[in-house]
Structure formats: C-alpha cells, structure tokens
CSV table of C-alpha atoms (C1' of nucleotides) in Angstrom, one decimal:
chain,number,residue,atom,x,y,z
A,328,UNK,CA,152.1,-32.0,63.3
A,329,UNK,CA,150.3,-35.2,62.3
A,330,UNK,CA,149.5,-38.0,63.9
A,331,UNK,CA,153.1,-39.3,64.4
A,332,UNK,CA,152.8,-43.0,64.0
A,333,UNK,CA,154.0,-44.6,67.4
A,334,UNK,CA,152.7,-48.3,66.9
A,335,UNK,CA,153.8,-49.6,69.8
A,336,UNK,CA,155.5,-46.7,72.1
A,337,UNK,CA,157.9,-49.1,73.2
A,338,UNK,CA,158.5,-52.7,72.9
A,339,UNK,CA,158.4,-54.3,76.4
A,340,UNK,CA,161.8,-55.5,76.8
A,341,UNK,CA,163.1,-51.9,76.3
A,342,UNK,CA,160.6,-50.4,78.2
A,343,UNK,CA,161.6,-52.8,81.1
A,344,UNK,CA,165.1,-51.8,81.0
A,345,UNK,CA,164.1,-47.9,81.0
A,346,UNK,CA,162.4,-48.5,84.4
A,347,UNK,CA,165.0,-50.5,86.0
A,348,UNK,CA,167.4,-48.1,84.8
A,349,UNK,CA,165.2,-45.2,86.6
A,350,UNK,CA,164.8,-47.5,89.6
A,351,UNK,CA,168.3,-47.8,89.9
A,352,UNK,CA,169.2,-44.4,90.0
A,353,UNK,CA,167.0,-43.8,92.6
A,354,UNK,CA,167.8,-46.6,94.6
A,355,UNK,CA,171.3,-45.4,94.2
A,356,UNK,CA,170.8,-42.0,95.4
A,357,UNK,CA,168.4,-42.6,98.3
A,358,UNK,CA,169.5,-45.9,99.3
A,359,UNK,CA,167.2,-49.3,98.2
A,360,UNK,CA,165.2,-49.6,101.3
A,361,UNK,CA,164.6,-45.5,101.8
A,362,UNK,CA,163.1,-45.4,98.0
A,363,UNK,CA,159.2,-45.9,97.7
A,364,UNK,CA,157.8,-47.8,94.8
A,365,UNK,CA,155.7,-44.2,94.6
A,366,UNK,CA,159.0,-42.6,94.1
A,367,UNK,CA,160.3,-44.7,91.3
A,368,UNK,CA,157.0,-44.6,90.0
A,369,UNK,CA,157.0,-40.3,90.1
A,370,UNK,CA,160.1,-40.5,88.4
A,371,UNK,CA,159.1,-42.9,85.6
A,372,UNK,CA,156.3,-40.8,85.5
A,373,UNK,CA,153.6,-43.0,86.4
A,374,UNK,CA,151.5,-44.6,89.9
A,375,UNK,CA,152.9,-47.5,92.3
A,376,UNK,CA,150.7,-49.9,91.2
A,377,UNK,CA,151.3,-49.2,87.6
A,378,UNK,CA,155.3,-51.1,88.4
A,379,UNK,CA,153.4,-53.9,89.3
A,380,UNK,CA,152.4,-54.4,85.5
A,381,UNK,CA,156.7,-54.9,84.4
A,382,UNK,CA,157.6,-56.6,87.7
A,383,UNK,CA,156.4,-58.6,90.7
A,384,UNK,CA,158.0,-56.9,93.5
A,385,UNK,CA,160.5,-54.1,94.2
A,386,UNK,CA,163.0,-56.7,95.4
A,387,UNK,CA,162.5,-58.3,91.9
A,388,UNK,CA,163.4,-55.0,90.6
A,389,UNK,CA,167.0,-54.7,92.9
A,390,UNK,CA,167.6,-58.3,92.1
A,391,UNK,CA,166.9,-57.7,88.2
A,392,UNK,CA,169.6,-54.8,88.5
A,393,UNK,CA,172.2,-56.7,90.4
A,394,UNK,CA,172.3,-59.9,89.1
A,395,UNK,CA,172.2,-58.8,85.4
A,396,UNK,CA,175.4,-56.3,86.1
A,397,UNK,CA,177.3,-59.0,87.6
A,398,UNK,CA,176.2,-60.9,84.7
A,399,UNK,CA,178.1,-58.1,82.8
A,400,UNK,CA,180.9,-57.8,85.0
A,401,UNK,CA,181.8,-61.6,85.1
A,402,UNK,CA,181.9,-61.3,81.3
A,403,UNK,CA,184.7,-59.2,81.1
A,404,UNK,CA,186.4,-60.6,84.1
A,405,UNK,CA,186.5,-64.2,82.8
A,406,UNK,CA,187.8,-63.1,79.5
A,407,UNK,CA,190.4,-61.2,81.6
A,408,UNK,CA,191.9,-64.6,83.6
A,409,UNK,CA,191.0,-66.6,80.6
A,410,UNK,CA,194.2,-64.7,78.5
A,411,UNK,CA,197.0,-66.6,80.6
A,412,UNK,CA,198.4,-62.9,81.2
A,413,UNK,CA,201.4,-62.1,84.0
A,414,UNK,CA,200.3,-61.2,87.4
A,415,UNK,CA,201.0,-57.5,86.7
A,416,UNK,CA,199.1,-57.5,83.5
A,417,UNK,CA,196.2,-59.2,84.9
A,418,UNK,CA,196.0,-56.6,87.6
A,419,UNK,CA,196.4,-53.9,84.8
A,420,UNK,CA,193.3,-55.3,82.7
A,421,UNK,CA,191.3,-56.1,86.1
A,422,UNK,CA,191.4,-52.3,87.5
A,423,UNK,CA,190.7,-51.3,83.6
A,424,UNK,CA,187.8,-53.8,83.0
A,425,UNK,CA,186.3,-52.6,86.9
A,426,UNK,CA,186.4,-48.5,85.4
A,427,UNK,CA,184.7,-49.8,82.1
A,428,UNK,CA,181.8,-51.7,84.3
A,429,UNK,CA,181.8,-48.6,86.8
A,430,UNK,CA,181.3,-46.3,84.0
A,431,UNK,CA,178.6,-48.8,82.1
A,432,UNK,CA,176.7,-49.2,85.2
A,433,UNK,CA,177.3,-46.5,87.8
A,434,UNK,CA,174.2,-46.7,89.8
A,435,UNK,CA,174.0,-50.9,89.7
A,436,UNK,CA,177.8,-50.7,91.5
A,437,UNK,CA,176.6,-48.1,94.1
A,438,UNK,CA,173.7,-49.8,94.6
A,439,UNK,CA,175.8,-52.8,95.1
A,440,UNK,CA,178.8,-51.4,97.8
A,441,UNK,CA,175.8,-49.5,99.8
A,442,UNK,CA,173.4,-53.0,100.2
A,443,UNK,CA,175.1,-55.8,99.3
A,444,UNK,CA,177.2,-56.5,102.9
A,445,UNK,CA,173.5,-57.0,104.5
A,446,UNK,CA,172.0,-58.2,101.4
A,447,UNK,CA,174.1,-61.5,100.9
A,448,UNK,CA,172.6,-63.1,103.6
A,449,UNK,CA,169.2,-63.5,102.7
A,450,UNK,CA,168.6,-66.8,100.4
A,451,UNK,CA,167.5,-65.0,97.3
A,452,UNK,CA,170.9,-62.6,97.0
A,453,UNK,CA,173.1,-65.8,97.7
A,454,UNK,CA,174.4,-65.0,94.7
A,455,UNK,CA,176.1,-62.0,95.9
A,456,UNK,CA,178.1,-64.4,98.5
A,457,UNK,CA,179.4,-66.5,95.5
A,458,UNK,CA,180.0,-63.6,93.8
A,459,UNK,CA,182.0,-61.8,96.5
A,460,UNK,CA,184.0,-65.1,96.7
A,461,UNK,CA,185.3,-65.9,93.0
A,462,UNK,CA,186.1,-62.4,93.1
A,463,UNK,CA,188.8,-62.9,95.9
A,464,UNK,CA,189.8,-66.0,94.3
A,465,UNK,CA,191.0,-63.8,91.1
A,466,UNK,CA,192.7,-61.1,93.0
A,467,UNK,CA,194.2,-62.6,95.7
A,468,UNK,CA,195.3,-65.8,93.7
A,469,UNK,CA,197.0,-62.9,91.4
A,470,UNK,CA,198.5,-60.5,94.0
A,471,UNK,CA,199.9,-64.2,95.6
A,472,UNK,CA,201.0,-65.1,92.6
A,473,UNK,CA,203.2,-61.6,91.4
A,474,UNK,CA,204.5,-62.1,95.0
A,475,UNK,CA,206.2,-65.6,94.3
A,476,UNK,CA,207.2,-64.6,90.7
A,477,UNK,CA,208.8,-61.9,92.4
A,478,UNK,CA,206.5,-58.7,90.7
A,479,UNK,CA,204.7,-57.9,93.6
A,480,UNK,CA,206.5,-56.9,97.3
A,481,UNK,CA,206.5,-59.9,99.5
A,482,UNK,CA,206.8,-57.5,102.7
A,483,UNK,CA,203.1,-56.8,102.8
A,484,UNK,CA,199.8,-58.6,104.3
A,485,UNK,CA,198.7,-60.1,101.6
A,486,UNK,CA,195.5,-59.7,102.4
A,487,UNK,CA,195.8,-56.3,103.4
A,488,UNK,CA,196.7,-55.5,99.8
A,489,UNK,CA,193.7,-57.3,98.4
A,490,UNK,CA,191.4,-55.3,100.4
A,491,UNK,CA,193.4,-52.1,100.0
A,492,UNK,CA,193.2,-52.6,96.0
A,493,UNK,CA,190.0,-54.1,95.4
A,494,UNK,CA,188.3,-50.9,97.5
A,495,UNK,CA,190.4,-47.9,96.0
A,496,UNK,CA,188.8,-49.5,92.3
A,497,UNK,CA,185.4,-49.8,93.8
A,498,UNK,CA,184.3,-46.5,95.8
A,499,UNK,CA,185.5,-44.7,92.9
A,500,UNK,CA,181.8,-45.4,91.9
A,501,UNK,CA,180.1,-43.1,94.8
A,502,UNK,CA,182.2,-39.9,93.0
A,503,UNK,CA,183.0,-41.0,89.5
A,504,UNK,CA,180.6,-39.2,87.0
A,505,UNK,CA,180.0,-40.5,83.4
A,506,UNK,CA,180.6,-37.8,81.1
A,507,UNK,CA,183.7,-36.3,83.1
A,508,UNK,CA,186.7,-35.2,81.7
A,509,UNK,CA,188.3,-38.5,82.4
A,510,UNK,CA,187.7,-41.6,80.5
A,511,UNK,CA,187.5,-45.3,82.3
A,512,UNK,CA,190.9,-46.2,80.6
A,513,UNK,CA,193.1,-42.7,82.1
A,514,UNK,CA,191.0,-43.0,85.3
A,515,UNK,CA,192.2,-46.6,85.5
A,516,UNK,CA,195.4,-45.7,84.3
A,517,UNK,CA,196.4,-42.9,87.2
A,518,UNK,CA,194.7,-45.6,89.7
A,519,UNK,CA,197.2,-48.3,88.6
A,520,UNK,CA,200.0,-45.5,88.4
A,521,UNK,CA,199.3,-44.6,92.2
A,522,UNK,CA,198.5,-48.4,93.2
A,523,UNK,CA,201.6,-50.0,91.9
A,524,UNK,CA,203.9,-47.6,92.1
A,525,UNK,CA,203.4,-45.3,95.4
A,526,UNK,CA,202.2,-41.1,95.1
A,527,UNK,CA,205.2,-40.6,96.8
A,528,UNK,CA,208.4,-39.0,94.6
A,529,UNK,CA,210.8,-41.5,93.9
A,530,UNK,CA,214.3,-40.0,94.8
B,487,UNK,CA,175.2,-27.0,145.0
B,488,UNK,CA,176.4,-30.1,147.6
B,489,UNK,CA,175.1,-33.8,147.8
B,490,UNK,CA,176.0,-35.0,144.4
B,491,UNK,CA,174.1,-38.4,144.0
B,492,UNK,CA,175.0,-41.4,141.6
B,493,UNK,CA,173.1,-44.3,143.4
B,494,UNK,CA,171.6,-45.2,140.4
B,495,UNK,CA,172.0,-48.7,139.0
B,496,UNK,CA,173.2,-46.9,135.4
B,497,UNK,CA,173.5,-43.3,135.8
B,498,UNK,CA,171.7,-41.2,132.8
B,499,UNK,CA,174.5,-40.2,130.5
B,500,UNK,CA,175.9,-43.9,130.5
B,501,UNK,CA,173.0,-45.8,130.1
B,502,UNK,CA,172.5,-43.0,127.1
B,503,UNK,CA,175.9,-43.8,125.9
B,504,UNK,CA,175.3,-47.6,126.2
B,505,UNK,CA,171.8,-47.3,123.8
B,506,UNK,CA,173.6,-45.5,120.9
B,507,UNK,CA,176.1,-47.8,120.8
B,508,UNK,CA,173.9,-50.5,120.3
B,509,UNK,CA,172.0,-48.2,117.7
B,510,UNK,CA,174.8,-47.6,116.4
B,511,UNK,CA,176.0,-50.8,115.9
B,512,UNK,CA,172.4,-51.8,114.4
B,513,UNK,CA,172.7,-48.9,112.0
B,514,UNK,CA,175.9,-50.1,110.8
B,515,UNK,CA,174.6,-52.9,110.1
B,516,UNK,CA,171.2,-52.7,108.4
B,517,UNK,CA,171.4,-49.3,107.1
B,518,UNK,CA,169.5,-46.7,108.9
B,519,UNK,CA,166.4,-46.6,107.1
B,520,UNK,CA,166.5,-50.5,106.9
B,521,UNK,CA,166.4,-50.3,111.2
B,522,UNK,CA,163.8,-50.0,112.8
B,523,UNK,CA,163.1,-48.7,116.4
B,524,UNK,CA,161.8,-51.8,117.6
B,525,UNK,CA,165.2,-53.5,116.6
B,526,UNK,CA,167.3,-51.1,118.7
B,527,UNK,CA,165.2,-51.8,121.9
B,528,UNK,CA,165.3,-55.2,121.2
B,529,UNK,CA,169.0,-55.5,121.0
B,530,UNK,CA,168.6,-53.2,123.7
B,531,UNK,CA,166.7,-55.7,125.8
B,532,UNK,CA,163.3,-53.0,126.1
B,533,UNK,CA,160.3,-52.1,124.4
B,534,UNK,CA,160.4,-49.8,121.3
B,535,UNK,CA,158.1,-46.5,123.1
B,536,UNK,CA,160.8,-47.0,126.4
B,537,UNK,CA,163.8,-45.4,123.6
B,538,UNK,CA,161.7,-42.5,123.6
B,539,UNK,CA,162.3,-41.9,127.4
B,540,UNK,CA,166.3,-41.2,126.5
B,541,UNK,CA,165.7,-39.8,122.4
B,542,UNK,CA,163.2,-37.7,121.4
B,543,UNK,CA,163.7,-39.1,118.0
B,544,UNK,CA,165.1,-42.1,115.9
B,545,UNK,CA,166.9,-39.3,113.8
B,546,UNK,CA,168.3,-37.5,117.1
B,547,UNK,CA,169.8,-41.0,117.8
B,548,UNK,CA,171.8,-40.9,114.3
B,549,UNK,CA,172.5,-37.3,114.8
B,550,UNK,CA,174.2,-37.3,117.8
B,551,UNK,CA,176.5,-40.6,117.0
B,552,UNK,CA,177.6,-38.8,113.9
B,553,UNK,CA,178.0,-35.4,115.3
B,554,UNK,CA,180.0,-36.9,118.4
B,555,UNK,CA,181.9,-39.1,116.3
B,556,UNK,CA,183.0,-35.8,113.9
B,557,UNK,CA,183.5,-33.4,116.8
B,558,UNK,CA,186.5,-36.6,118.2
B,559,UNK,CA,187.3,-37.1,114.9
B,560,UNK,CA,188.6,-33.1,114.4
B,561,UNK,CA,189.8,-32.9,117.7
B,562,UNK,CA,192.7,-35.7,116.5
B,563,UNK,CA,193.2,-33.6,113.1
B,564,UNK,CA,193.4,-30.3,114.4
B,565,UNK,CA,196.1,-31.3,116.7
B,566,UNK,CA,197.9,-32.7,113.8
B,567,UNK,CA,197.8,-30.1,111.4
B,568,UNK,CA,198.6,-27.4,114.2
B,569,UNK,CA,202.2,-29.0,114.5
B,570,UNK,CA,203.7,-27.9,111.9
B,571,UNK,CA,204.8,-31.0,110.4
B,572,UNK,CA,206.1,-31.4,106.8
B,573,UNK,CA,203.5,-32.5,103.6
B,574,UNK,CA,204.5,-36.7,104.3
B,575,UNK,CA,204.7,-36.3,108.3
B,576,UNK,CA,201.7,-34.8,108.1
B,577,UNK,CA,199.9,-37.1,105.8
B,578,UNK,CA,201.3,-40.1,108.1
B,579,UNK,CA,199.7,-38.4,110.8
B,580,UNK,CA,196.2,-38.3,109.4
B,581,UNK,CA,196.3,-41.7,108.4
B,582,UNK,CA,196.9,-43.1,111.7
B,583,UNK,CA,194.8,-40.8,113.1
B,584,UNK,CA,191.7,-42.0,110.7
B,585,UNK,CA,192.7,-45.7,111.6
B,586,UNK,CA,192.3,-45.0,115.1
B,587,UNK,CA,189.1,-43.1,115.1
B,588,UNK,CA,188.1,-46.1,112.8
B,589,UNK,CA,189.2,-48.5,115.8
B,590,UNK,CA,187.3,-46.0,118.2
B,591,UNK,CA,184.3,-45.4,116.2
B,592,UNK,CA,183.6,-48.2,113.4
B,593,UNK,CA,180.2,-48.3,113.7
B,594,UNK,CA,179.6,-44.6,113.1
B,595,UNK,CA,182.2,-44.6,110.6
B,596,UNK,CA,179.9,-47.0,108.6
B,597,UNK,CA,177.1,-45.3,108.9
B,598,UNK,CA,179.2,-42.1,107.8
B,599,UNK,CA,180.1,-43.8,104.8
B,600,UNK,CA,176.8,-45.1,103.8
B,601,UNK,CA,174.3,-42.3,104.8
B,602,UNK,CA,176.5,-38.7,104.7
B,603,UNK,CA,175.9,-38.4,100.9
B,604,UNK,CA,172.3,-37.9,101.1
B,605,UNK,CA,171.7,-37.3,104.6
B,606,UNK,CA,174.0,-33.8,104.0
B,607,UNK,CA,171.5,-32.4,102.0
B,608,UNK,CA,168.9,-32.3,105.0
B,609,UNK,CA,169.8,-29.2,107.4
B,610,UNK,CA,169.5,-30.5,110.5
B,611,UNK,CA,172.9,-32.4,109.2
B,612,UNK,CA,174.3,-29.5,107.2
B,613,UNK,CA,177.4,-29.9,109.4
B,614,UNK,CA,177.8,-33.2,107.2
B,615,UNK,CA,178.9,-30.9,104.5
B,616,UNK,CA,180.9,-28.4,106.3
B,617,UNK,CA,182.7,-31.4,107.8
B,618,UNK,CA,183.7,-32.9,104.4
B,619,UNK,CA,184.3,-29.4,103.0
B,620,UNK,CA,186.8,-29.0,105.6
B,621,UNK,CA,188.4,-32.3,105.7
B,622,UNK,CA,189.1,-31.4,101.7
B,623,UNK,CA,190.4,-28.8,102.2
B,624,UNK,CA,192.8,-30.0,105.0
B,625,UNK,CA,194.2,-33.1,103.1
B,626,UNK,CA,194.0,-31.5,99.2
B,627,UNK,CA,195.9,-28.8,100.5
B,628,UNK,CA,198.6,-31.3,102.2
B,629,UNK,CA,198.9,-33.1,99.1
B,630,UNK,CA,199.1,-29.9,97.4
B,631,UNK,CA,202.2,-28.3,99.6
B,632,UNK,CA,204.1,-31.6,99.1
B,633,UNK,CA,203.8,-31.2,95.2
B,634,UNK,CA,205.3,-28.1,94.8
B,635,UNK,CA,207.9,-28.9,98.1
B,636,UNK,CA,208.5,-32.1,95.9
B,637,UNK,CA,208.2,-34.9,97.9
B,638,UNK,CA,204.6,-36.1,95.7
B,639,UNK,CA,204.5,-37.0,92.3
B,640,UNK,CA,203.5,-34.1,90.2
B,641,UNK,CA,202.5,-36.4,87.1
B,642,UNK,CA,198.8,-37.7,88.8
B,643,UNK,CA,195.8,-35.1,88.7
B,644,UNK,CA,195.6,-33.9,92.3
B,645,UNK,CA,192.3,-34.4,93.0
B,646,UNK,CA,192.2,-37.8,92.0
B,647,UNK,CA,195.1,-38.5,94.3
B,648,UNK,CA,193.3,-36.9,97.0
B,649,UNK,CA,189.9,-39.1,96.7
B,650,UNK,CA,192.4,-42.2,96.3
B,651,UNK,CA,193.5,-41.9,99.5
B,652,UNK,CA,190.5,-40.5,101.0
B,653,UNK,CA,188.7,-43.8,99.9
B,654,UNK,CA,191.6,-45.9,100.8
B,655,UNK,CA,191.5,-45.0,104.3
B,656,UNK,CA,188.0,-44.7,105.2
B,657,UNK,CA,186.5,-47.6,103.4
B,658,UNK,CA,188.5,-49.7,105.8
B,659,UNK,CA,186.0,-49.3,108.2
B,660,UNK,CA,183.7,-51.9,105.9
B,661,UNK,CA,185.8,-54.9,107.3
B,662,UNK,CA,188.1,-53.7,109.8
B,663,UNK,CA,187.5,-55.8,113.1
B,664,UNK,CA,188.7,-53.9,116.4
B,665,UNK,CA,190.5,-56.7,118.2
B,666,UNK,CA,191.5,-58.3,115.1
B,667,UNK,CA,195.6,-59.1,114.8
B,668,UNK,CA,196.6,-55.4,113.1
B,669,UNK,CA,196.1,-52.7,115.4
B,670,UNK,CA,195.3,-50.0,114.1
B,671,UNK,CA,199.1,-48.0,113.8
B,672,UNK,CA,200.0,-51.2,111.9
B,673,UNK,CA,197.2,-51.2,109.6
B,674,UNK,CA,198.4,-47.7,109.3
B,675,UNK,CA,202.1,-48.6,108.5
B,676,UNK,CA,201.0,-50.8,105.8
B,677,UNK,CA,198.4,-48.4,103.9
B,678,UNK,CA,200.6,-45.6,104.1
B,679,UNK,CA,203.6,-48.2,102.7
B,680,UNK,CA,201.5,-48.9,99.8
B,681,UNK,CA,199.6,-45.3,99.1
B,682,UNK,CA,203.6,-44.0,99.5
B,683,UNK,CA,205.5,-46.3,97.6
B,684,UNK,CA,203.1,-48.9,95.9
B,685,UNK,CA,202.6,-52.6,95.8
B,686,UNK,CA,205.1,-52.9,92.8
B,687,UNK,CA,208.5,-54.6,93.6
B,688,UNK,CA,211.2,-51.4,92.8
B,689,UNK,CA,213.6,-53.1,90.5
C,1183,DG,C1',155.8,-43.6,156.6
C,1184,DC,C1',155.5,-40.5,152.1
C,1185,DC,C1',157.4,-38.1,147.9
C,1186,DG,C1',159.8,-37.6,143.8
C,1187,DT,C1',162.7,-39.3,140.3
C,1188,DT,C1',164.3,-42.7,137.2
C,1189,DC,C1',163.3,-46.0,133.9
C,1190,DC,C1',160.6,-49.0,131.6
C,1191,DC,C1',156.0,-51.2,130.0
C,1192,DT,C1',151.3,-51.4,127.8
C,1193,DA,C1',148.5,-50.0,124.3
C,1194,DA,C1',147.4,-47.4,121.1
C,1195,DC,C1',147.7,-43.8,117.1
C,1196,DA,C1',148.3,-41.8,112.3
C,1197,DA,C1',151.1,-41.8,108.5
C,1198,DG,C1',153.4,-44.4,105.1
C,1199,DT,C1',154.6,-48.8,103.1
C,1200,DG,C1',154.5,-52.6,99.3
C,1201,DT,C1',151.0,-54.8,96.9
C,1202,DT,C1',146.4,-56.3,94.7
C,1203,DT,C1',142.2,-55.9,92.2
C,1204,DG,C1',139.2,-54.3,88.8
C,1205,DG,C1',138.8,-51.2,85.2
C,1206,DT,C1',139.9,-48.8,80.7
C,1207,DA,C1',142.0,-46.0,76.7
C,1208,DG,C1',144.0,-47.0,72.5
C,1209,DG,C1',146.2,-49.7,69.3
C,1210,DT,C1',146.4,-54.4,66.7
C,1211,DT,C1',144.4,-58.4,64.7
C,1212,DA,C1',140.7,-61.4,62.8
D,322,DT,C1',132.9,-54.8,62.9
D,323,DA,C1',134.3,-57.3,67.2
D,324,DA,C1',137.7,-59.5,70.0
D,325,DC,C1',142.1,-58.9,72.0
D,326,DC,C1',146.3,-57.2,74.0
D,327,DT,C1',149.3,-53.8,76.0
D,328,DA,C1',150.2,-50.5,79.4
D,329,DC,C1',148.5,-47.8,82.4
D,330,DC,C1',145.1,-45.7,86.2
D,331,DA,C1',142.1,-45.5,90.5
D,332,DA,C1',141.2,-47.1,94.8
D,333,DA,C1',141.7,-49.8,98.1
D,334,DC,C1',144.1,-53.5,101.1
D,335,DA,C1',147.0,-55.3,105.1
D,336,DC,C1',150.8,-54.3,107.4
D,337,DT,C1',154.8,-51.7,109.3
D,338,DT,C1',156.6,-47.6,110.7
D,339,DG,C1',157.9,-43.8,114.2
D,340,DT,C1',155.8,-41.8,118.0
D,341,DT,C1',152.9,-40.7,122.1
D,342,DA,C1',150.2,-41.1,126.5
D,343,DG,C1',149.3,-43.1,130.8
D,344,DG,C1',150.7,-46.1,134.3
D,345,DG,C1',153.7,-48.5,137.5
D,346,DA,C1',157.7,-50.7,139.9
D,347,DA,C1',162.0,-49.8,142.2
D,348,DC,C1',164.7,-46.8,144.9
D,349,DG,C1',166.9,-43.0,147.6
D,350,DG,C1',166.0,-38.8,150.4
D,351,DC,C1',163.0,-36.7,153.8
DNA sequence: GCCGTTCCCTAACAAGTGTTTGGTAGGTTA
DNA sequence: TAACCTACCAAACACTTGTTAGGGAACGGC
C-alpha cells in the first residue's frame, strides 16, 4: 500500500470523454432539459461549477455528444452506400451498421429520438436538420430503387415504408441493453427477417 | 335538483377540455419539462397564475391528459380482445385501433412516448406501469396463441417480435398528421401489410 | 338594485436553474 | 527552491421556474 504513482490521474481528453459519457446517460434517462448540471456533476462525483472547468456550457456538452455520434454514424453509413451494393444488400448492411451504432452509443441515440424533433430548429443543432435529410436521401433513394429493380413490393407508400423501417431500427434504442443475450448482428438479423419478409407464416 | 344553467360563454368542463389541449399540444412539442406554464397560457391567450384557477398543478395537467388518454385507449382494446377473434383478427384489430387513438389523441401519445419511461417510476403515475404491464401482456400473449395455432412464424424470439410491432405502431405518432391523405384505417392496412407479410417482393 | 359565481389579471414569492469568480491542493517543471 | 499548471472546490450571481394571494370585471339570478 504505497504511494501508487498516478502522475496525472487522467489525461484531459479521456477524462472529457468520461464526463460526457456520464452526462449522456443522464441526459438519456431523465430527459436533457430535466437534468441539472448538479446532477451530472453528483454523478461524476464532483460540484456544478467544477463542469465548467471541461466545458463551457451544458448545451456544449449535448452538442459534444450528438454531433460526435453522428460523426460516428456517418462513418459507417458512407462506407455502406460507397460499396455499389444491391438495394436489398444495402438495406441489410444499413439495419446492421444502425444495431452496431445503437449498441456503441446507446445513450447518444436516445438522447437523440427524445430531443432532436425540437432541437433541429435552433441555429446551433442545424446540423441535426442536414443530418435528418441525407439520411432519407439513402433510404428512401434505396427502398425506390429495390422497387424499380423489382426487389422491393411496388404496392406500398413509399414513404410509408421508409418511415415504418427507419423507426422499427431506431426505438429499438429506448429497450435494447448492451450486454444482453443478443448481439447487434442477430438483433439486426431477426429485425431484417421480420421487416422483409412479414411475422406472419407463409402458407 | 331543477334549473340547470349553461349561460356561460364556455361552460367549465369545456373551457377545461379546451386548455389541455393546448397543453397538450405544447407538451408534445417541447417536452414537458422543456414547457413552461407561461407558454401554455400564452398559447392559451392568458396569464400564467389564471391556469391555476382550472389546475391545481402543471403536473395535474399532464396527469390527466395521460390518464384520459389511457382510460379511451383500453376502452377500444378491451372491446377487441372480448370478441373472441382469432391471433391475426385480433392483432389487426389492435392495430387499427392504436392508429385511431393515435388520430384521436396524438399529442398525448407523444408525450406517452417521450415521458412514460421515467415519469412511471413516480407514484402518482404508477398506473403508467400497470398500463404497459397490461398492454404486454394483451399483445405478447396474442402473438403467443398465434405461434402455437400457427399462423406466426415460430423461428423469431417472441419478445422481440412483440417490441417490433409495439414500436412500429406507436412511434407513428412522431410524424403522423391527422388530416393528412392516409386516414388512419389505411395507414393501418399498410403497417399491418408490411408487419404480416414484409416489404420483400415474394418470388 | 344587490349578490354570488365565473374567470381572469396583477404582483409577488421561494426554490431551483445555469453560470461565474476567486481560490487552492497537489503534482510537474525550471 | 520557486514558478506553474491541472483539476477541482466554495460561494455567490442573475435569472427562470411553478405557484399563490388579492382584486376586479362581466354576467345571470333574485
């Protein structure tokens, strides 16, 4: 029991990302604007003001989290559409990619369903809007175009579907538990299974 | 006992009906925590104490558009599930059911989807929980019958079916527009097309 | 006429909010 | 040793929040 040597206790970048993460699960539980700075604080195990120190504002904090798991998630997306894949197999790797990122960033993707409707419309989150816009640009250019190549059923709002798909992939975030017995990949699997094909037994 | 009077401009329980709608709406919105008082009586077109005249609370004004908004919501399910209908029939019912208390209710639905998870915990809206305890047990067990009466796929883990079409249904309420050009039995048609029989062209 | 009710306003309150300022313990560097 | 930097604390600030108390205008019933 010596004097363990702890130089410096954490490098700032890493320390950083240890409170947003802690911010973010709060703000994910309790909803952004009904967590206090004193709770994050509590829960990081220091005062209010001692946040002020890592960041400028709790806004700064919510925009930190957002922006840099969209950052992620347009990563893996763009790869995705880059890869000249069929309309199908696009789908496929698009509901697969959207487990991986709800698993990697679970409280970030609640965060985002819960506040980002009301939050688009101030200037600083304009980037959700743009966001929110390529992203129907991918899926709905792909559902329209496994329509006309004939993979998809041509006897459905098209827009309709879009909707329908891209929100059975994203509330999964508000149950889905890290750690659970089902990986991304089978969770994304039985999605697609259900979402292409119908729960319904084929006769 | 005699001389009824309703000379009033707006008798009580409308004008009551009339503010938590607009609260509602507001709620819906912003968030609940993100509105404040002075907002409702704004959009209200009175001061923020004159709300206090009809509510006793802000919170009494959420808890009696959710509770209302449950109490319709089972009066439409109980009557389905009390006829007697086959596992499919039955689950077509709900659906169109939930898309018309979606039509009816939107705003509270949104503020059910947002705020239930952590408001549930508090006890004056412990009937949060019993609701969705209930309404689990009602549509897991449906799914369930029609597994082993085999007209469901018995390949997909049950309880991820169950939150798949759980989510499907009720997220609708996050861009459905009453008035739009689906009514609500058509939106109905089409969801339960797709949960049923997927998006996939059958070759 | 007067009375009572309904419905809202004015004006304030106390508690809680995000944020700022100045300070300081402890390690690192010169 | 002294100067310096990091990461936090202590205490306050200005403001917003939900809520309350008293008052008053409009109106129907008597």
């Amino acid at each position: 029991m010596s004097t363990k040597k702890k130089p410096q206790v954490t490098p700032t970048p890493e320390r950083r990302r240890e409170l947003l993460a802690t911010a973010a699960e709060v703000f994910a539980a309790q909803g952004y604007n009904a967590t206090t700075v004193r709770r994050i604080a509590d829960e990081a195990g220091m005062l209010a003001g001692s946040l002020y120190y890592h960041f400028d504002s709790k806004e700064s904090m919510l925009d930190e989290i957002l922006s840099t798991f969209l950052d992620e998630l347009w990563q893996g997306y763009d790869e995705v559409l880059a890869a000249g894949l069929g309309p199908r197999e696009t789908i496929e790797a698009l509901v697969t990619e959207s487990f991986r990122e709800i698993d990697r960033h679970r409280p970030a993707v609640a965060i985002y369903q819960k506040e980002s409707k009301h939050l688009a419309t101030q200037p600083r989150f304009a980037y959700l809007a743009d966001s929110q816009a390529k992203f129907e640009k991918a899926w709905l250019g792909t559902l329209e175009r496994g329509v006309t190549e004939g993979v998809f059923r041509d006897d459905l709002d098209i827009r309709l579907t879009y909707r329908f798909v891209r929100d059975t992939v994203w509330v999964a975030a508000s149950w889905y538990r890290p750690g659970g017995h089902h990986s991304p990949e089978e969770i994304a699997r039985q999605y697609l299974s259900m979402v292409l094909d119908g729960i319904a037994l084929r006769t």
